[in-house]
Coordinates of C-alpha atoms in Angstrom, one line a residue:
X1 CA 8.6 26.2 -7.0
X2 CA 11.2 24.5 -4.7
X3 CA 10.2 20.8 -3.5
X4 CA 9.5 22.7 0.0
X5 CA 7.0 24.5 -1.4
X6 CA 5.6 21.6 -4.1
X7 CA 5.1 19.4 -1.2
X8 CA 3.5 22.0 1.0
X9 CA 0.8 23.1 -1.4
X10 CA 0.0 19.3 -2.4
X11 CA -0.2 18.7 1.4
X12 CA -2.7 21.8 2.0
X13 CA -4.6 20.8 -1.4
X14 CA -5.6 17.1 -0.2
X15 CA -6.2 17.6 3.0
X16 CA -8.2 21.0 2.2
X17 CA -6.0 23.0 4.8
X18 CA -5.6 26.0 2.4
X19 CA -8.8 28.1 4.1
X20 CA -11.8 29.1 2.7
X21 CA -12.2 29.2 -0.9
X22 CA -15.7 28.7 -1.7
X23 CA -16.4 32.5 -2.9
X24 CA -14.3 31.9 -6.4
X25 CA -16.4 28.9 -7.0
X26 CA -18.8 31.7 -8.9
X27 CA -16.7 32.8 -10.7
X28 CA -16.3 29.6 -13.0
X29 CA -18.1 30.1 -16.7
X30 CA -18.0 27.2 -18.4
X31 CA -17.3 23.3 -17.6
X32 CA -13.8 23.5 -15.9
X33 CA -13.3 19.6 -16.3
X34 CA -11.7 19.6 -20.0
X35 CA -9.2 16.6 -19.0
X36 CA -11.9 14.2 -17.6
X37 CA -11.1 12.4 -14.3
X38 CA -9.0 9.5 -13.5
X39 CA -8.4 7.4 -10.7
X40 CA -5.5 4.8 -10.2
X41 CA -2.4 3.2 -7.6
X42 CA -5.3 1.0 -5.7
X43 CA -4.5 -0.5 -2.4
X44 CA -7.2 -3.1 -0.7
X45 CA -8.4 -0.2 0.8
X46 CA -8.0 2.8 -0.9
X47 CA -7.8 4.6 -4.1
X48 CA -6.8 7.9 -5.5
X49 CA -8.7 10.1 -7.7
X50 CA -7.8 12.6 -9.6
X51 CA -9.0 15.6 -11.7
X52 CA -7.9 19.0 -12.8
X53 CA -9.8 22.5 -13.6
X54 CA -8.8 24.0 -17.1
X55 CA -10.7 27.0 -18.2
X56 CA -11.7 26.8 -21.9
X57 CA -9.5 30.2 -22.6
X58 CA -6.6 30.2 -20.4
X59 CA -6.2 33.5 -21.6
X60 CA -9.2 34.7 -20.2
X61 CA -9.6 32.8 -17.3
X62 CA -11.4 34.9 -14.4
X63 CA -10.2 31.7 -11.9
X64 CA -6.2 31.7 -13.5
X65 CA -4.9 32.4 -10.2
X66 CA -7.3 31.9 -7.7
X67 CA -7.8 28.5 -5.7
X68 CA -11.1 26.1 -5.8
X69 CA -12.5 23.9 -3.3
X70 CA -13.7 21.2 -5.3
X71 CA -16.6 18.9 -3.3
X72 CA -15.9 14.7 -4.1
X73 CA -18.4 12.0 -4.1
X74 CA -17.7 8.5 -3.8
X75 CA -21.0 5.9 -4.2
X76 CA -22.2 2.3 -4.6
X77 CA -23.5 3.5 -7.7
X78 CA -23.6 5.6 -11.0
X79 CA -26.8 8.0 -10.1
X80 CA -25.0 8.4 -6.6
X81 CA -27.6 7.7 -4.5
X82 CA -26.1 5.9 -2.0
X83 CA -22.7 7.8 -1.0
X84 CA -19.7 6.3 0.6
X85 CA -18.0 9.2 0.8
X86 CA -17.5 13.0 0.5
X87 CA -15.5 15.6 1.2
X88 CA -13.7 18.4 -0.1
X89 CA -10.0 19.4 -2.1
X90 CA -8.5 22.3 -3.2
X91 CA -7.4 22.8 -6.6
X92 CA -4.5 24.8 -6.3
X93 CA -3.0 27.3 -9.4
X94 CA 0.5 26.4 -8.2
X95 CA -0.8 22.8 -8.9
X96 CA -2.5 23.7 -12.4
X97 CA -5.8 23.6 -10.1
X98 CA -4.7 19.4 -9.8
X99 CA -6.7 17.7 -7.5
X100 CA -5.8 14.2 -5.6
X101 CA -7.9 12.9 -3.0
X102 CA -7.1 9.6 -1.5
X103 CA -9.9 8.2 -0.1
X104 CA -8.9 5.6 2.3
X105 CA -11.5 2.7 4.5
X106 CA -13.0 1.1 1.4
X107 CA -13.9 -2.2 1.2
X108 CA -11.6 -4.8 -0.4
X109 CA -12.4 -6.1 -4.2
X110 CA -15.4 -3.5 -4.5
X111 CA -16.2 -1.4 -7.7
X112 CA -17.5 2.5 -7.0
X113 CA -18.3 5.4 -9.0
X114 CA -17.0 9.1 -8.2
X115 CA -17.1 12.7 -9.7
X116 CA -16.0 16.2 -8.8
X117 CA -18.6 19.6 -8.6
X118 CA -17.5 23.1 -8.5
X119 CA -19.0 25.8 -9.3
X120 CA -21.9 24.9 -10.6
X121 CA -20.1 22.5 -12.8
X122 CA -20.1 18.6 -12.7
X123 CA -17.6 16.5 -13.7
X124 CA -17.8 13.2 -16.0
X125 CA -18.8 10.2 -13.6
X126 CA -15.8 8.2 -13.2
X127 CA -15.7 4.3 -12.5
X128 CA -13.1 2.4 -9.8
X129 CA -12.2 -0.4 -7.8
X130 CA -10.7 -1.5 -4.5
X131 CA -7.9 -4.5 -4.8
X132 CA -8.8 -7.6 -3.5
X133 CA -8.0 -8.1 0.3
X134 CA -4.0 -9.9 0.5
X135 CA -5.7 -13.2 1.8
X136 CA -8.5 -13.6 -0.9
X137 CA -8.1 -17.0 -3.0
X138 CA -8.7 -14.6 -6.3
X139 CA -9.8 -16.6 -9.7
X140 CA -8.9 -14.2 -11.7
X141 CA -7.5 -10.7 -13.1
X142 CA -7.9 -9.0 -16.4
X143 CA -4.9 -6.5 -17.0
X144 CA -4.8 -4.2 -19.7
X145 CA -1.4 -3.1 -20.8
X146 CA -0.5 -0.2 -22.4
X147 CA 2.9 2.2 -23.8
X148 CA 3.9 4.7 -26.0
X149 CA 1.0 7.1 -26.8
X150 CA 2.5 9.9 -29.6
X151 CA -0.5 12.1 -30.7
X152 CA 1.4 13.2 -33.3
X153 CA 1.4 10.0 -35.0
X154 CA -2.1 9.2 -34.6
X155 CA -5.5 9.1 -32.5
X156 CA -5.5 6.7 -29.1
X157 CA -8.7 4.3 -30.3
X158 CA -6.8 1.3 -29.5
X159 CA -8.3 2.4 -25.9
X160 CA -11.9 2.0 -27.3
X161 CA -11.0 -1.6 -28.5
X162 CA -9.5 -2.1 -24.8
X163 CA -12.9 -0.6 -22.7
X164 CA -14.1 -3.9 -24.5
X165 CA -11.9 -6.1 -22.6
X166 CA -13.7 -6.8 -19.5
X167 CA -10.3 -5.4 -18.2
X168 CA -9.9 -5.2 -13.9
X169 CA -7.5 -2.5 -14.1
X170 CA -4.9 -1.0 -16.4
X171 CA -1.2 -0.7 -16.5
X172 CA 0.5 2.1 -18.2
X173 CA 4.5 0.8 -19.1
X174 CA 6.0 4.4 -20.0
X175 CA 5.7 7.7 -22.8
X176 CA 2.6 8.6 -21.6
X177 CA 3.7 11.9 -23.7
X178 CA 6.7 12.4 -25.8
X179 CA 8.9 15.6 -24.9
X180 CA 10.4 16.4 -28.3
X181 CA 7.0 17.5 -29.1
X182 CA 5.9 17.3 -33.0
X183 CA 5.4 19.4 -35.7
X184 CA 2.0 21.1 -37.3
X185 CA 0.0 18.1 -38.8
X186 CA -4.3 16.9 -39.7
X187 CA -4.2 15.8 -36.3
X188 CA -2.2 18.4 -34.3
X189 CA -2.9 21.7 -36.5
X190 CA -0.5 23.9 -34.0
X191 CA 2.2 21.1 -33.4
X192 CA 3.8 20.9 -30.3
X193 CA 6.9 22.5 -29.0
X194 CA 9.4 20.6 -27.3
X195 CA 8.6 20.6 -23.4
X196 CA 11.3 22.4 -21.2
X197 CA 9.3 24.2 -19.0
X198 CA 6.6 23.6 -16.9
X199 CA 4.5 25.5 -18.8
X200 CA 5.8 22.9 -21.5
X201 CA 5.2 19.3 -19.8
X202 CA 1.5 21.1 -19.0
X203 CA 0.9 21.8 -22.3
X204 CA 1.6 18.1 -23.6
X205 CA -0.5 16.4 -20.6
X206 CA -3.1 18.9 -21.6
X207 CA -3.0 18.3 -25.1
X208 CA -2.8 14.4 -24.9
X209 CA -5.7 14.4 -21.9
X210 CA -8.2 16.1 -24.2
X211 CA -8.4 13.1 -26.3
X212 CA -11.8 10.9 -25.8
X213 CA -10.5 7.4 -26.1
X214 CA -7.8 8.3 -23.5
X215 CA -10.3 9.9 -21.0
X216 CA -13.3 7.3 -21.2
X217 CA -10.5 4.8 -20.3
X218 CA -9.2 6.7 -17.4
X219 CA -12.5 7.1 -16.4
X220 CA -13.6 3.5 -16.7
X221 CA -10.7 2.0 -14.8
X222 CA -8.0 2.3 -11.8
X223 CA -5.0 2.7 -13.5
X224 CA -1.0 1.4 -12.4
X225 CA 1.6 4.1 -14.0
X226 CA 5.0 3.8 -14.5
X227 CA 6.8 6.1 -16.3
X228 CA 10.1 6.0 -19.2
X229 CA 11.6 9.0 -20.7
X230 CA 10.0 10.9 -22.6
X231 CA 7.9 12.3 -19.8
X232 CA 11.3 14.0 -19.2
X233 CA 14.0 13.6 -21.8
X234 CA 14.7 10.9 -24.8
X235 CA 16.6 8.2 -23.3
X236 CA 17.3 10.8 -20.1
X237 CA 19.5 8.4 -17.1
X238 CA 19.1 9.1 -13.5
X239 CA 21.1 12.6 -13.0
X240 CA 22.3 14.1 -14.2
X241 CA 20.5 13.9 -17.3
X242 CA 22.0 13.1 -20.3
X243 CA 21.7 16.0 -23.4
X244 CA 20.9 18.5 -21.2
X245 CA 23.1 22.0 -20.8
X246 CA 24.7 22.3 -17.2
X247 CA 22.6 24.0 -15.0
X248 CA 19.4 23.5 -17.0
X249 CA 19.2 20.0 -16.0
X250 CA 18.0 19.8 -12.3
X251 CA 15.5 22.9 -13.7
X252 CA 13.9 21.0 -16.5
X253 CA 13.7 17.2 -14.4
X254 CA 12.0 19.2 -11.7
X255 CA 9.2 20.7 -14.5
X256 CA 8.9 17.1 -16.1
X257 CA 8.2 15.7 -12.1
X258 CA 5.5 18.3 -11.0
X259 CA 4.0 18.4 -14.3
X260 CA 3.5 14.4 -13.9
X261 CA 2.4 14.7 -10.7
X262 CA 0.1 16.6 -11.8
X263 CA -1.8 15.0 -14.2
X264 CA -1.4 11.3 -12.5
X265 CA -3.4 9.7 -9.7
X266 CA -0.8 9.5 -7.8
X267 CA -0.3 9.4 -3.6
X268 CA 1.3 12.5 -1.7
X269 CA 3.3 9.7 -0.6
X270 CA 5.5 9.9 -4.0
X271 CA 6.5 13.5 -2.8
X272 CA 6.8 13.0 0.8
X273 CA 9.7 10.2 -0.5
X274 CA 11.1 12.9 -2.5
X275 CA 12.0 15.1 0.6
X276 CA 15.0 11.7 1.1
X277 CA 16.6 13.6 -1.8
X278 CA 18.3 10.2 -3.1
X279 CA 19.4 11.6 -6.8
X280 CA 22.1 14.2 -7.2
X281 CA 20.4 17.2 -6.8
X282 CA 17.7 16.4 -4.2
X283 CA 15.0 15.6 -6.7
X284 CA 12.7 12.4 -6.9
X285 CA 9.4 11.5 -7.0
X286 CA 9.0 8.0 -5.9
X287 CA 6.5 5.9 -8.3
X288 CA 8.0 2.4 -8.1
X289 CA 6.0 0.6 -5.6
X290 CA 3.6 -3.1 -5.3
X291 CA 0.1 -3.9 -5.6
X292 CA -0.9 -7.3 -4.9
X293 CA -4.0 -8.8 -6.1
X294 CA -5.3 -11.3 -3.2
X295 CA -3.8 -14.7 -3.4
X296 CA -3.3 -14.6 -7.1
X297 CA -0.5 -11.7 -8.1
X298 CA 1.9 -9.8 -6.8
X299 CA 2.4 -6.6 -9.1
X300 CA 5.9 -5.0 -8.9
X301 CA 5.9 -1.3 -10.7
X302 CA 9.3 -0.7 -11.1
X303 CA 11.5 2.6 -12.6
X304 CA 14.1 1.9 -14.7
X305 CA 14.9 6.0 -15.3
X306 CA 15.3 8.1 -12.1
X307 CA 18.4 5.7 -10.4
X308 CA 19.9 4.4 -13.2
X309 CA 23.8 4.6 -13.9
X310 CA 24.1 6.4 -17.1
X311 CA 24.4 4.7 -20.4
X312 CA 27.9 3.1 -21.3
X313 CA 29.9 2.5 -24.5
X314 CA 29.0 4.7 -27.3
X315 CA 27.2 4.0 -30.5
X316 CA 25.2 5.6 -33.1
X317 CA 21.6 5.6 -31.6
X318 CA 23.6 3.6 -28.6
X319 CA 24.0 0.7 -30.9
X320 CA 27.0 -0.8 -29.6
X321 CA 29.0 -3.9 -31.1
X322 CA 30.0 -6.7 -29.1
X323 CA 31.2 -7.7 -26.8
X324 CA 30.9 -4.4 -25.1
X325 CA 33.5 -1.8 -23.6
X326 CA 34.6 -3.0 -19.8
X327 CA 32.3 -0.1 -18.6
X328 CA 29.1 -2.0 -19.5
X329 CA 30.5 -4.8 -17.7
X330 CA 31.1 -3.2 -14.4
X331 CA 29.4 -4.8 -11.6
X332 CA 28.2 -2.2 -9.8
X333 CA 26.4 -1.0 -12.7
X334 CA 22.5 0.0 -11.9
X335 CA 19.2 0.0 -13.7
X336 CA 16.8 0.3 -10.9
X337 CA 19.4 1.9 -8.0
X338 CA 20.5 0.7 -5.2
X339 CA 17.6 1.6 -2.5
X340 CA 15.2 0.5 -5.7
X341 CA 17.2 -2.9 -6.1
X342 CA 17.1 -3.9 -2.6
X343 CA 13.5 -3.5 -1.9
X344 CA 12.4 -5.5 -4.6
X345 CA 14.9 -8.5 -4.2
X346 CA 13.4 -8.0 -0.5
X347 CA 9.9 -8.3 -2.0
X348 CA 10.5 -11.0 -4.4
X349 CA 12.1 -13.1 -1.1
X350 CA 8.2 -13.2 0.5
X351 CA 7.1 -14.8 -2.9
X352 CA 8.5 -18.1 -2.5
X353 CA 6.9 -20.8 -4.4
X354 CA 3.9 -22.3 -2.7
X355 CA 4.5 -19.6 0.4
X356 CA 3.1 -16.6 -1.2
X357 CA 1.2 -15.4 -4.5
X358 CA 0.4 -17.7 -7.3
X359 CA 2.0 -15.3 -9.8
X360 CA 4.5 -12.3 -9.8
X361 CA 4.4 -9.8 -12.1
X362 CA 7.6 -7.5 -13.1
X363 CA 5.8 -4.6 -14.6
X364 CA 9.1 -2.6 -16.0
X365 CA 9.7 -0.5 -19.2
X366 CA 11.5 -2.6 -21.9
X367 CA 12.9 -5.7 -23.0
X368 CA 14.4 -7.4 -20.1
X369 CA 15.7 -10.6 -22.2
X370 CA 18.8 -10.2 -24.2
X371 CA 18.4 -8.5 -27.8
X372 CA 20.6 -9.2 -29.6
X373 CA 20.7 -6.9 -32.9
X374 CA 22.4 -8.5 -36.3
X375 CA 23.6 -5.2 -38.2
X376 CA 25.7 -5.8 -41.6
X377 CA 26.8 -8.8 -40.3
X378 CA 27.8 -7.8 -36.8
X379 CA 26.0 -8.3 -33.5
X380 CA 25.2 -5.2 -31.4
X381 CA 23.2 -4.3 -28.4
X382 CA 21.0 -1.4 -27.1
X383 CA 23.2 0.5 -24.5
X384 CA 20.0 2.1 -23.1
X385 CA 17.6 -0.8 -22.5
X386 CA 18.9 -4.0 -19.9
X387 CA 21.4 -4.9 -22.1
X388 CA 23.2 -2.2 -21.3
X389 CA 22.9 -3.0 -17.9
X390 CA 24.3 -6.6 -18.0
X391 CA 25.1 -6.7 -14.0
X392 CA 21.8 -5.2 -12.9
X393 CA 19.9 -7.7 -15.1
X394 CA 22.4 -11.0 -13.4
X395 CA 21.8 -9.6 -10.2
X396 CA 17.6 -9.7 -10.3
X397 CA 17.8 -13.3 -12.3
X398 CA 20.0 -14.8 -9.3
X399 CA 17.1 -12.9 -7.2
X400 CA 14.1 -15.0 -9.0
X401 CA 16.4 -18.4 -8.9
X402 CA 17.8 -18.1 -5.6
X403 CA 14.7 -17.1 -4.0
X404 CA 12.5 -19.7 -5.7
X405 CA 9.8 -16.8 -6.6
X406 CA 6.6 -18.0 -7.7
X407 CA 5.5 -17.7 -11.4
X408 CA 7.7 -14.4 -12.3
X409 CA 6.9 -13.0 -15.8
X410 CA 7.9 -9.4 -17.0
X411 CA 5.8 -7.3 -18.7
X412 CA 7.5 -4.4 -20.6
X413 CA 6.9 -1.8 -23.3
X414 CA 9.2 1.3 -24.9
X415 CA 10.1 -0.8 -28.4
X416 CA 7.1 -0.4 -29.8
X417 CA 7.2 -4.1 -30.8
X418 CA 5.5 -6.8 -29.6
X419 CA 7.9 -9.7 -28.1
X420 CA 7.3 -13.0 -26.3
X421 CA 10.3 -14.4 -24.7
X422 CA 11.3 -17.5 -22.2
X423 CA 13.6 -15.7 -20.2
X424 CA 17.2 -17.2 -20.2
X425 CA 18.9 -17.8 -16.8
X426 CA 22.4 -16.4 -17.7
X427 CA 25.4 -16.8 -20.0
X428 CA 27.1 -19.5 -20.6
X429 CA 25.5 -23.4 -20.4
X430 CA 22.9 -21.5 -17.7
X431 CA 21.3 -19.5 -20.8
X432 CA 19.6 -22.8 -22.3
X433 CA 17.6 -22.8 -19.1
X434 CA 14.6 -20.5 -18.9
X435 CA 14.1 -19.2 -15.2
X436 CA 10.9 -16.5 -16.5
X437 CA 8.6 -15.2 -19.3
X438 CA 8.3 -12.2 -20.7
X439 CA 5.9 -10.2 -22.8
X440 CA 6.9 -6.5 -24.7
X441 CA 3.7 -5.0 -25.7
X442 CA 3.8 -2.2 -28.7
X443 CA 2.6 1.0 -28.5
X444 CA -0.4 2.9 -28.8
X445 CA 0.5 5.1 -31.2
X446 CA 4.2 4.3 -31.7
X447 CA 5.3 1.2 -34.1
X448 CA 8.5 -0.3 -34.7
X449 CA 11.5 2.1 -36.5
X450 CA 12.7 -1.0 -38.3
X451 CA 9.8 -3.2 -39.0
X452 CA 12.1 -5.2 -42.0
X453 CA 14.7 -6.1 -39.4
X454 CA 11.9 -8.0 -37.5
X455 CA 12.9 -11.7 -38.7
X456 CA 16.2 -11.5 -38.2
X457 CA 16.3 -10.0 -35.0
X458 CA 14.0 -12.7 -34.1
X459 CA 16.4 -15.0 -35.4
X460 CA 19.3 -14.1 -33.5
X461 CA 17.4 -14.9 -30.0
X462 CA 16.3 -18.3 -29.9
X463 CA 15.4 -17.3 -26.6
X464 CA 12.2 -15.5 -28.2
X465 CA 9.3 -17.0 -28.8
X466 CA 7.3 -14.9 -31.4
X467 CA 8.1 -10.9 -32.6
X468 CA 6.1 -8.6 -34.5
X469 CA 6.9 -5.0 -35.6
X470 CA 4.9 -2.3 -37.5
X471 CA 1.8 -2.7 -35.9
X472 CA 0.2 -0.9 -33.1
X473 CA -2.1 -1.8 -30.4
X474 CA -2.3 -3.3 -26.6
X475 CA -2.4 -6.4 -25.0
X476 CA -4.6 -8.1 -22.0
X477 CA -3.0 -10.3 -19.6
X478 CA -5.2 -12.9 -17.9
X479 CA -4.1 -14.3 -14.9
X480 CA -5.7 -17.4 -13.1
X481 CA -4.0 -19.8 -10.6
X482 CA -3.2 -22.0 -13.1
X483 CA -2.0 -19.7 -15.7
X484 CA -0.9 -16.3 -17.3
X485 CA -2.4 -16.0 -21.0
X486 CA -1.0 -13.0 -22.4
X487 CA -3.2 -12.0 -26.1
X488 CA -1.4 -9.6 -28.5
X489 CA -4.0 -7.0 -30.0
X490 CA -3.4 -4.9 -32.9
X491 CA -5.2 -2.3 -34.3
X492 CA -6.1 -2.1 -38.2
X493 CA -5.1 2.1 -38.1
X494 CA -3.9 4.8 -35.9
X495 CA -5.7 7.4 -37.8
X496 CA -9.6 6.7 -36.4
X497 CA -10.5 7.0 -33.1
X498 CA -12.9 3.4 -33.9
X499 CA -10.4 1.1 -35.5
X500 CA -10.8 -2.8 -35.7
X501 CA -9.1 -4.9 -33.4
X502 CA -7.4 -8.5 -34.4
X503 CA -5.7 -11.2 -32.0
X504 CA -1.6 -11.2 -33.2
X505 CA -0.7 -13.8 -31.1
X506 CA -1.7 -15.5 -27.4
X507 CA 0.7 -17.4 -25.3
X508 CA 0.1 -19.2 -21.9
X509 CA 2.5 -19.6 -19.1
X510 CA 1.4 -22.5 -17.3
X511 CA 1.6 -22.9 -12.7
X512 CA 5.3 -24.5 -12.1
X513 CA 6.8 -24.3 -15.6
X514 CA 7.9 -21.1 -17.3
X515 CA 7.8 -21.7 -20.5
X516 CA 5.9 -20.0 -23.2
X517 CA 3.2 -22.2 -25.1
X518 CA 1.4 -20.9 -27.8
X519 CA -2.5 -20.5 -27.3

């Protein structure tokens, strides 16, 4: 499909404009709701939920290319006995019979339960919550963060472990598959091809959906996704994309976009900004955006893949020596884009210190802090993370400094390591100050390529406060108005779907002061 035609469909399908569909409800055989539900991108008044219809043989499927109307319910409480609201969406084949209602009017800071019926058919029950209205003096959040989820490598339990949390909501920092795609193993029998097509991105999301852990915490919590590159291509920048053929590119991005949208509580809204056609070709699907949590946090979701200027310097594995070629120094240089760039330096200028929230949170994909990497007794840097963006990454610190912003602290993922930094304020005499925090959570599934090289990375940014490779898990952010306390939690094995769960490592950031402290 073109994006005219994407966008129309997904317009039709949540506003249930696509006529009359009821007579292929019968037709449905077995439970259509394989990938559980989901809900997620929570304003004060609204959520999205999500769910899509997979027959158990797609082969045989008597529904393959027929559209659904799927009825939604939306109540006070699990037996659904007191309704808040219905209505009805259309799962549409175009859309891999997707369905995204946004259900708008709720009350601020409430919790509700939803679930799909079709044919027959009910889906699981599925547990959200509103966002605390913009002027409520919030005590608290509980934010689960998560990365990196490779089935290939193991089983998601670490999300069992998390559903223990008492969590608020959950953030997802990036990989939510990985397109290279893996081969034959105990835990994938068939392997994966790499995605390309459509087909291809469906199949992964399909594959990775179907796992327990990964749907009882969907359906447990609102989630706030981001997305990194291997929901499209390995270290893929902005377009074109890097490693692809010409004339494949614009083909395969577009694939990777609808197949994310698809599977992703996500807001027409994110297509009706693609129309703007900012990238090269006319493609985008806008997911940066802000969700603010009362008085207490402002959360800024940002994309470090779709604007981006394309990596600089060259490298094995983009490894490159310092200092760096004069291309990586250019100051027009871009992570985020410029449209991207400006709206959240215009954002971060409403959260002034004692004039907005408490806390802001920079929910991005990787390391922000320099990383410096000591290899046979040479420094080098990572051309595709913000070091490789030098400008980009001066630009936003003179944005948190200049501005004053309350309580800033970035929260990444994508280095399947877990970091905690004090954020340096710049070269030079200005890098012994620290003008933020940050915390770089490991993966799910995905540990650390050079767990030996740990210590002496570490070593070579004082900057960093603790670093720990090898080890998988998640991490929980706490945030109070007197404090962020971020807790490290690793899991004992990726190969059980119950592991055990230990504490790595908790820091605090305390009101007024930057500075990591250990807890």
């Amino acid at each position: 499909m073109n994006r005219r035609d994407w966008l129309r469909m997904a317009t039709a399908a949540s506003l249930g404009q696509w006529g009359s569909l009821s007579k292929a409800a019968p037709l449905l055989e077995v439970d259509p709701f394989q990938l559980g539900v989901a809900s997620g991108m929570p304003s004060a008044t609204g959520i999205v939920l999500w769910t899509r219809l997979l027959p158990l043989n797609t082969l045989r499927n008597p529904w393959g290319d027929a559209p659904l109307d799927v009825r939604w319910e939306l109540a006070d409480d699990a037996s659904f006995s007191k309704l808040v609201r219905t209505g009805t969406a259309q799962a549409l084949p175009q859309l891999a019979h997707s369905v995204h209602v946004e259900v708008e009017g709720l009350e601020p800071g409430r919790h509700y339960h939803y679930r799909f019926l079709v044919g027959g058919a009910v889906s699981p029950t599925g547990r959200t919550r509103t966002l605390p209205a913009p002027d409520e003096p919030v005590q608290r959040l509980r934010l689960g963060v998560a990365s990196c989820q490779r089935l290939a490598n193991g089983y998601f339990g670490a999300y069992s472990r998390m559903l223990e949390e008492n969590l608020d909501a959950m953030t997802f920092l990036g990989d939510y598959i990985y397109d290279s795609g893996a081969w034959p193993s105990a835990i994938l029998p068939r392997g994966l091809e790499p995605a390309r097509t459509l087909d291809g991105y469906r199949l992964h999301y399909e594959t990775h959906k179907r796992e327990q852990a990964l749907q009882e915490a969907h359906a447990a919590l609102p989630w706030l996704l981001i997305w990194d590159d291997h929901e499209v291509l390995n270290d893929y920048a902005g377009s074109p994309a890097r490693g692809l053929a010409p004339g494949t590119e614009a083909r395969q991005r577009r694939a990777a976009y609808q197949a994310y949208y698809e599977h992703m509580p996500l807001r027409l809204a994110s297509l009706v900004r693609g129309m703007q056609g900012l990238t090269q070709d006319g493609e985008e699907l806008r997911i940066y955006g802000r969700a603010q949590w009362g008085q207490l946090a402002s959360m800024h979701l940002l994309d470090c893949r779709q604007y981006r200027d394309a990596q600089a310097c060259s490298g094995v594995g983009g490894m490159i020596e310092t200092p760096v070629c004069d291309a990586m120094l250019d100051p027009k240089r871009t992570m985020l884009g410029a449209e991207q760039e400006a709206w959240l330096h215009a954002g971060l200028a409403k959260q002034r210190r004692g004039e907005g929230q408490a806390w802001n949170l920079l929910l991005q994909t990787t390391m922000f802090s320099p990383r410096k990497i000591p290899v046979l007794g040479k420094q080098r840097v990572w051309n595709d993370g913000w070091d490789g963006y030098p400008a980009a990454r001066e630009r936003l610190i003179a944005s948190l400094v200049g501005q004053d912003v309350a309580g800033p602290v970035f929260i990444g993922g994508d280095l399947h390591e877990n970091w905690a930094c004090n954020v340096p304020g710049g070269s030079g005499e200005s890098a012994r100050q620290t003008v933020a925090s940050e915390f770089v959570v490991t993966g799910i599934t995905m540990s650390s390529f050079f767990p030996k090289m740990i210590a002496d990375i570490k070593a070579a940014n004082p900057h960093a406060q603790f670093a720990q490779a090898g080890k998988c898990g998640y991490a929980v952010v706490e945030v109070t108005p007197k404090q962020v306390q971020t807790s490290f939690m690793t899991i004992n094995s990726i190969a059980t779907l119950e592991p055990t769960v230990s504490l790595a490592a908790r820091f605090n950031v305390e009101a007024g002061d930057p500075k990591l402290v250990a807890g």
